[in-house]
mmCIF file with all atom_site columns, C-alpha atoms in Angstrom:
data_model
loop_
_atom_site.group_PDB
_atom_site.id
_atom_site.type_symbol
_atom_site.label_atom_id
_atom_site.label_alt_id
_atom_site.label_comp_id
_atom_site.label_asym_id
_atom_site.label_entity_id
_atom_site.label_seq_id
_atom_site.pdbx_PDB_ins_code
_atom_site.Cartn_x
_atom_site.Cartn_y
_atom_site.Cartn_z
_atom_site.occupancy
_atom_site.B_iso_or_equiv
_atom_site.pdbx_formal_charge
_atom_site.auth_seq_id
_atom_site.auth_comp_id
_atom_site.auth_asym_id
_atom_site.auth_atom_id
_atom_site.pdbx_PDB_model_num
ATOM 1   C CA . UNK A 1 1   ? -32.953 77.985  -30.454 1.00 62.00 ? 1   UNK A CA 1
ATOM 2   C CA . UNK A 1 2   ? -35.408 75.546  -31.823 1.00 77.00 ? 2   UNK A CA 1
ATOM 3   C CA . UNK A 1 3   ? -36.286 72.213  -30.553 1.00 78.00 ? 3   UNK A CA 1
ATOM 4   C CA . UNK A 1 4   ? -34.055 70.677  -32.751 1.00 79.00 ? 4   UNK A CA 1
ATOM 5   C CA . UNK A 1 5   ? -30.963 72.358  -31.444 1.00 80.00 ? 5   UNK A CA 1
ATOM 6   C CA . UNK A 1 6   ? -31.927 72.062  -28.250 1.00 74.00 ? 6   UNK A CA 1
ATOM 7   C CA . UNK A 1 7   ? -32.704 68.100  -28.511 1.00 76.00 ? 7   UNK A CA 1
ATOM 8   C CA . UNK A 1 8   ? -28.948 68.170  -30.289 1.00 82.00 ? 8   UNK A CA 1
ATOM 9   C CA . UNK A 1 9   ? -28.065 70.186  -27.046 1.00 79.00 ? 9   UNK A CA 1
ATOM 10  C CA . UNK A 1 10  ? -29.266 67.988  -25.060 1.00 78.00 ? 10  UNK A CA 1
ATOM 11  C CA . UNK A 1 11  ? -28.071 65.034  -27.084 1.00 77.00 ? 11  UNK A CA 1
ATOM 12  C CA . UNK A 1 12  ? -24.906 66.261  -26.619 1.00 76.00 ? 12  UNK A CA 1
ATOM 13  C CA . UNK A 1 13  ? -25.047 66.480  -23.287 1.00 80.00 ? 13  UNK A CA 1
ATOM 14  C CA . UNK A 1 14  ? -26.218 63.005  -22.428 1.00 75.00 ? 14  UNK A CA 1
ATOM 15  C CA . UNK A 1 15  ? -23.038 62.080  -24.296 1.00 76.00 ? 15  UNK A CA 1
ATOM 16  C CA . UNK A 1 16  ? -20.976 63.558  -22.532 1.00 79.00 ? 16  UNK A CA 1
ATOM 17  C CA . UNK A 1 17  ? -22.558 62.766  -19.411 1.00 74.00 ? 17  UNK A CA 1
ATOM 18  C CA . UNK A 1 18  ? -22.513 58.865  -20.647 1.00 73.00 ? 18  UNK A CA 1
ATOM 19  C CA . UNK A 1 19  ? -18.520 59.714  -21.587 1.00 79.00 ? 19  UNK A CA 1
ATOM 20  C CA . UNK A 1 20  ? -18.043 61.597  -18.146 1.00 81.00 ? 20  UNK A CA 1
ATOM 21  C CA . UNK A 1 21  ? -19.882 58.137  -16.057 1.00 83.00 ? 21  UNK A CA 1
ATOM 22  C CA . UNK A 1 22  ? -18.122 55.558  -18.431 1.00 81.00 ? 22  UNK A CA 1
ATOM 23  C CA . UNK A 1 23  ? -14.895 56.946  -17.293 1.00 87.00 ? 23  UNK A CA 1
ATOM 24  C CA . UNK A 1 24  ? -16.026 57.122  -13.324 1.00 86.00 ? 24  UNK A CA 1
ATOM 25  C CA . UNK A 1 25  ? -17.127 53.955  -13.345 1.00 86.00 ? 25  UNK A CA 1
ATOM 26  C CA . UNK A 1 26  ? -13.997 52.731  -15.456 1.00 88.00 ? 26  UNK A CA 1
ATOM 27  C CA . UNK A 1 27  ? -12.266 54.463  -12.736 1.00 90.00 ? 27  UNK A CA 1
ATOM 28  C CA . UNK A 1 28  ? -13.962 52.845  -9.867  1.00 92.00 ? 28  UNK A CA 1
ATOM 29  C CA . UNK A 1 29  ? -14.337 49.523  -11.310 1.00 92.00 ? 29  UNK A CA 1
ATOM 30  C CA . UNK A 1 30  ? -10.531 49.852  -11.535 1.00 94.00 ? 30  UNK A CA 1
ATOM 31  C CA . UNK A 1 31  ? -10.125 50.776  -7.558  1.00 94.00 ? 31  UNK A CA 1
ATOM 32  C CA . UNK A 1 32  ? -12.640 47.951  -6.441  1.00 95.00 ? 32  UNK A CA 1
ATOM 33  C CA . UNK A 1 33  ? -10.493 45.553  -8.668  1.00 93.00 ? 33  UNK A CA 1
ATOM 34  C CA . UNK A 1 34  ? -7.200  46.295  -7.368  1.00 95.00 ? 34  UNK A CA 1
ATOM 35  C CA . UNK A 1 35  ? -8.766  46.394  -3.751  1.00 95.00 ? 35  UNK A CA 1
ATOM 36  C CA . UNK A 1 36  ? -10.216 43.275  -4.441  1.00 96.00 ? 36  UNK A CA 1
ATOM 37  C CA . UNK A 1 37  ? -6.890  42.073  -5.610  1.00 95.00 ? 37  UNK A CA 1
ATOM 38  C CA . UNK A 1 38  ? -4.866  43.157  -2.572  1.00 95.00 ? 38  UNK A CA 1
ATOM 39  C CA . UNK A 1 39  ? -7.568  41.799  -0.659  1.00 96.00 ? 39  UNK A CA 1
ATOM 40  C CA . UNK A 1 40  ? -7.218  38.519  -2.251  1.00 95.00 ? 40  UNK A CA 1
ATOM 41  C CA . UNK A 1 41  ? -3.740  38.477  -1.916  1.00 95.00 ? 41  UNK A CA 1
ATOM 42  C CA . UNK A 1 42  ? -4.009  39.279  1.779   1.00 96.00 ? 42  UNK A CA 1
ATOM 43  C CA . UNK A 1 43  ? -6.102  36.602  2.647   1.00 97.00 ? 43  UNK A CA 1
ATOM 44  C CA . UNK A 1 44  ? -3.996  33.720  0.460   1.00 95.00 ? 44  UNK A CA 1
ATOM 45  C CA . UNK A 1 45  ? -1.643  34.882  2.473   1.00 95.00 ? 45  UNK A CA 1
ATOM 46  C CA . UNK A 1 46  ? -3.072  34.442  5.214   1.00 96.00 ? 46  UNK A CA 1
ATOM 47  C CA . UNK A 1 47  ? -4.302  31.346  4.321   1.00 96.00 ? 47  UNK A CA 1
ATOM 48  C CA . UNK A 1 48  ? -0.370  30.178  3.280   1.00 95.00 ? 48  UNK A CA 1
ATOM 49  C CA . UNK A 1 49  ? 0.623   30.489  6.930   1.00 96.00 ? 49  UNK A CA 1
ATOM 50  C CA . UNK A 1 50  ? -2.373  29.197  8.312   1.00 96.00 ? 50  UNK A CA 1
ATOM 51  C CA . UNK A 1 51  ? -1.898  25.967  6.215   1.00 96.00 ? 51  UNK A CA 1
ATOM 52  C CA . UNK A 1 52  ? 1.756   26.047  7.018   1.00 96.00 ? 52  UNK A CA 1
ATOM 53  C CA . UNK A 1 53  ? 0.777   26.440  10.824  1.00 96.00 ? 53  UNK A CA 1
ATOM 54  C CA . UNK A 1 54  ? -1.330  23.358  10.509  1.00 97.00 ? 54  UNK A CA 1
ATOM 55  C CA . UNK A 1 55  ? 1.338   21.232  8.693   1.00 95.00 ? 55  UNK A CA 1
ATOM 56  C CA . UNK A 1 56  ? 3.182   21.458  11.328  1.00 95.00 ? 56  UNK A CA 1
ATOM 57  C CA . UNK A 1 57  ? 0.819   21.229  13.930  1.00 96.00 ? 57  UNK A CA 1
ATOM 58  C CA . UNK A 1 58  ? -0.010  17.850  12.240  1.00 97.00 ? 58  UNK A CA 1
ATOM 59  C CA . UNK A 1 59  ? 3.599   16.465  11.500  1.00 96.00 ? 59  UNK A CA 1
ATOM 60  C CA . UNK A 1 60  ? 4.111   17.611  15.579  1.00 96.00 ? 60  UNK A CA 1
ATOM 61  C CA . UNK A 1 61  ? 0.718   15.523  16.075  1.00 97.00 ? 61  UNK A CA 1
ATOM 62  C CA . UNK A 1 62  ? 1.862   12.565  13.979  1.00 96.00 ? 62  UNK A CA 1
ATOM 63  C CA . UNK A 1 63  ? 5.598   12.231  15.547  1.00 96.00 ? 63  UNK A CA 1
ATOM 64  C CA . UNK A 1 64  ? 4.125   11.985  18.698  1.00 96.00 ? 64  UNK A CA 1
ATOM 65  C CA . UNK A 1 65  ? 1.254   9.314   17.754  1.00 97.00 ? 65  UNK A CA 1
ATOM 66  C CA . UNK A 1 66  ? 4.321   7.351   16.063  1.00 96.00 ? 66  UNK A CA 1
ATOM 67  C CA . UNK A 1 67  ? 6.168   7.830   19.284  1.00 96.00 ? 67  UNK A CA 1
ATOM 68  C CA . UNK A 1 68  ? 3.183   6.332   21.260  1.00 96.00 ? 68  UNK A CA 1
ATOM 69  C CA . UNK A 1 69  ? 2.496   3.697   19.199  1.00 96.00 ? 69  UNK A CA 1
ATOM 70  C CA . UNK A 1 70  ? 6.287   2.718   19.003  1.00 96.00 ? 70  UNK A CA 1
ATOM 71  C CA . UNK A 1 71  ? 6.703   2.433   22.618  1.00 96.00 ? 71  UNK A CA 1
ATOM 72  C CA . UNK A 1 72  ? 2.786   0.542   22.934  1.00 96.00 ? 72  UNK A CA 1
ATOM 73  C CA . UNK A 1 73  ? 4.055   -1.794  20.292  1.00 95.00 ? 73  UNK A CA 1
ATOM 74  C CA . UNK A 1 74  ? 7.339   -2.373  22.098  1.00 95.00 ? 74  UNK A CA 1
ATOM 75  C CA . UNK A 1 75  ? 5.647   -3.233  25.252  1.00 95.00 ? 75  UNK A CA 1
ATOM 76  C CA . UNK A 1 76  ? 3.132   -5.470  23.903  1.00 95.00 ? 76  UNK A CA 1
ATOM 77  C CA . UNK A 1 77  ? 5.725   -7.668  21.808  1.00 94.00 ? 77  UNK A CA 1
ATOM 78  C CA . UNK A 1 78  ? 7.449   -7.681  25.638  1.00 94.00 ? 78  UNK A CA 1
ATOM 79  C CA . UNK A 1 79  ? 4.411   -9.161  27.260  1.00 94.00 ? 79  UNK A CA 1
ATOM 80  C CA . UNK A 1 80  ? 3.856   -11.159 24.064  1.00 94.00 ? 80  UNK A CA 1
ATOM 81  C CA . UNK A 1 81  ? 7.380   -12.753 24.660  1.00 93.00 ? 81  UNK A CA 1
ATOM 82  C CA . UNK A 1 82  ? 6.760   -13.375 28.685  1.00 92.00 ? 82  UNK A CA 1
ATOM 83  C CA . UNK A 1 83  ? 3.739   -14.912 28.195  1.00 91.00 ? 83  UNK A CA 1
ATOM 84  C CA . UNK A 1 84  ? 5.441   -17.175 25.549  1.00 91.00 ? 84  UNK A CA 1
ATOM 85  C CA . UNK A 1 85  ? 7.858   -18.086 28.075  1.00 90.00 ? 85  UNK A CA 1
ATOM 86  C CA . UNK A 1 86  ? 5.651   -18.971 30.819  1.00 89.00 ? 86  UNK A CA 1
ATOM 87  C CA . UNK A 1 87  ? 3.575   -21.004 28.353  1.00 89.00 ? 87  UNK A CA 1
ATOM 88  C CA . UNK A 1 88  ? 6.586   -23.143 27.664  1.00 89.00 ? 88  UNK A CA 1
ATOM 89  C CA . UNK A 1 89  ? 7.622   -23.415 31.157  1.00 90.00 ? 89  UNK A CA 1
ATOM 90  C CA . UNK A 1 90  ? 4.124   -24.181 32.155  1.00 90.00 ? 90  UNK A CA 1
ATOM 91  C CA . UNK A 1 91  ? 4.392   -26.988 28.796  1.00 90.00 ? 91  UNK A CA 1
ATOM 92  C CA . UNK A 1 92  ? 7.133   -28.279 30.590  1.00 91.00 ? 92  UNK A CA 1
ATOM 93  C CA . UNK A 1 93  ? 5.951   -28.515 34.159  1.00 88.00 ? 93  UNK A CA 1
ATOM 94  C CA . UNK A 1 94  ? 2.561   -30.354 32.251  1.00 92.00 ? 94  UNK A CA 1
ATOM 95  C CA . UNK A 1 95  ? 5.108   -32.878 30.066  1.00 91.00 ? 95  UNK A CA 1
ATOM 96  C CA . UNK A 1 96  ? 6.780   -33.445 34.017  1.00 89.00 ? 96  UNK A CA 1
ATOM 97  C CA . UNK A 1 97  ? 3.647   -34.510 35.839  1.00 91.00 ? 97  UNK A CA 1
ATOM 98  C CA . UNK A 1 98  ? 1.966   -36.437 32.758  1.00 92.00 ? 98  UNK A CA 1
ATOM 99  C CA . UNK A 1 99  ? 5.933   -38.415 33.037  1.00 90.00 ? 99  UNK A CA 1
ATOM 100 C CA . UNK A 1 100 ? 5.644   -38.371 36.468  1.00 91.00 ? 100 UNK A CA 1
ATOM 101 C CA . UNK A 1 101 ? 2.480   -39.774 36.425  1.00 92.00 ? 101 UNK A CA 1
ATOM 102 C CA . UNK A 1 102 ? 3.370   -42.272 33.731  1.00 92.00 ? 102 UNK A CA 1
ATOM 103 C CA . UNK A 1 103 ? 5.696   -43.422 35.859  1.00 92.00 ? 103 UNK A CA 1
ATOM 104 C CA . UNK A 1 104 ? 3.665   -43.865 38.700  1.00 91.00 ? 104 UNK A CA 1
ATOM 105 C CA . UNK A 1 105 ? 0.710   -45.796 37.053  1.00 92.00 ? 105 UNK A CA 1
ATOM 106 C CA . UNK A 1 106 ? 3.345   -48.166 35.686  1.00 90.00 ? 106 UNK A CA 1
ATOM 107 C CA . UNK A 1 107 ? 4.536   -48.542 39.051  1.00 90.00 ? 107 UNK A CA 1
ATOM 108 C CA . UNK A 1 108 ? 1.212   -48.849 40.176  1.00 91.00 ? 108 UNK A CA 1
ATOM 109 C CA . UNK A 1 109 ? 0.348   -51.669 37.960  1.00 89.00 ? 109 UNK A CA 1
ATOM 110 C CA . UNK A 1 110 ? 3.454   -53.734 38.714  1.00 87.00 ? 110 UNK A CA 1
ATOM 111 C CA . UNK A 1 111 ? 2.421   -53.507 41.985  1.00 87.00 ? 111 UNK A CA 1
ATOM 112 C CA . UNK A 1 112 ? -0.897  -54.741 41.411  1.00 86.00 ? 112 UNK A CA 1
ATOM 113 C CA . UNK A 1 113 ? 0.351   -57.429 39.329  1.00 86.00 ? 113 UNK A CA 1
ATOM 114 C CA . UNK A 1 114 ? 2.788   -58.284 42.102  1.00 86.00 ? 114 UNK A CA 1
ATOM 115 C CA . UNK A 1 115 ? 0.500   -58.501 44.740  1.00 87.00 ? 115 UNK A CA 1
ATOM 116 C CA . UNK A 1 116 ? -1.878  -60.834 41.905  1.00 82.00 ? 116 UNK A CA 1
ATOM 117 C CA . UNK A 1 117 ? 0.983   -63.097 42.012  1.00 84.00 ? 117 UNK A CA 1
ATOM 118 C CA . UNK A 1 118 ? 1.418   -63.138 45.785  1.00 82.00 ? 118 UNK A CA 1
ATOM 119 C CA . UNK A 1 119 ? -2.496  -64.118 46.373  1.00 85.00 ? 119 UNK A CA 1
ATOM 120 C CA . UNK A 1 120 ? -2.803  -66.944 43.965  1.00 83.00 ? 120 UNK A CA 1
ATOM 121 C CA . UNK A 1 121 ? 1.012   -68.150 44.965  1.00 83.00 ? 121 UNK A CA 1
ATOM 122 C CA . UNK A 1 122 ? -0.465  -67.880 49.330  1.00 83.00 ? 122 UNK A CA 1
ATOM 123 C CA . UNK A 1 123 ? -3.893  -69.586 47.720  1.00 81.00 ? 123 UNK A CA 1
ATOM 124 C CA . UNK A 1 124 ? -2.176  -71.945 45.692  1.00 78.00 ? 124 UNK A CA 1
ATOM 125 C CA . UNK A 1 125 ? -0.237  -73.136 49.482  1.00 78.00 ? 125 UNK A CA 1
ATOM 126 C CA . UNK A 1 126 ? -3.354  -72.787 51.129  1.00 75.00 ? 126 UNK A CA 1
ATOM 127 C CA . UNK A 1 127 ? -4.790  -75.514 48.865  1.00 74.00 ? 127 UNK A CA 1
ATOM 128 C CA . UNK A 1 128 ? -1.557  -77.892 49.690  1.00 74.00 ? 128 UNK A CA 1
ATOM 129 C CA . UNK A 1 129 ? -2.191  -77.172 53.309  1.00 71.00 ? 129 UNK A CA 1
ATOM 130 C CA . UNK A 1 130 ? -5.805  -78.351 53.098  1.00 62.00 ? 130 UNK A CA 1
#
């Protein structure tokens, strides 16, 4: 064999070691893609029920925080409404005594006036008696 042949030998056998790796690596390119598939599908999965898990961990959450509020809001518009209706009673009891006291000063007054009339009706006989 001459070189020529041989490098043709040789030639020959590069190409068929290129075919030969093309084909192994087709072959594991193939298994590390479906691997890689099933592992992708594993973990959306995975993921699927872990999102579903926290849906309903946060519905759960956000009946009870509803719940709470409800009942904080209830109680507030109840202490809302008493103090309302000591405010008006105590609006009463204030419109009472400022009456009350109305009354009295007028009272007062035509007392005062009374008494007026009384001293300058005892002067006016102290002035005949002099």
């Amino acid at each position: 064999m001459d070189n020529k042949e041989l490098l043709q030998a040789i030639n020959v056998m590069f190409a068929e070691f290129g075919n030969s790796m093309d084909k192994k690596f087709n072959a594991l390119e193939n298994r590390i893609d479906s691997k890689l598939d099933a592992l992708e599908s594993r973990i959306d999965s995975k993921l699927d029920a872990l999102e579903s898990r926290i849906d309903g961990k946060l519905d759960a959450l956000e009946s009870r925080i509803d719940s709470k509020l409800d009942k904080l809001e209830s109680r507030l518009v109840e202490k809302i409404e008493e103090l309302e209706a000591r405010n008006a009673e105590q609006h009463i009891d204030i419109k009472d005594s400022i009456l009350n006291v109305e009354k009295e000063v007028r009272f007062i007054k035509y007392k005062l006036n009374k008494t007026d009339e009384d001293v300058f009706e005892i002067k006016d006989y102290l002035k005949i008696i002099k």
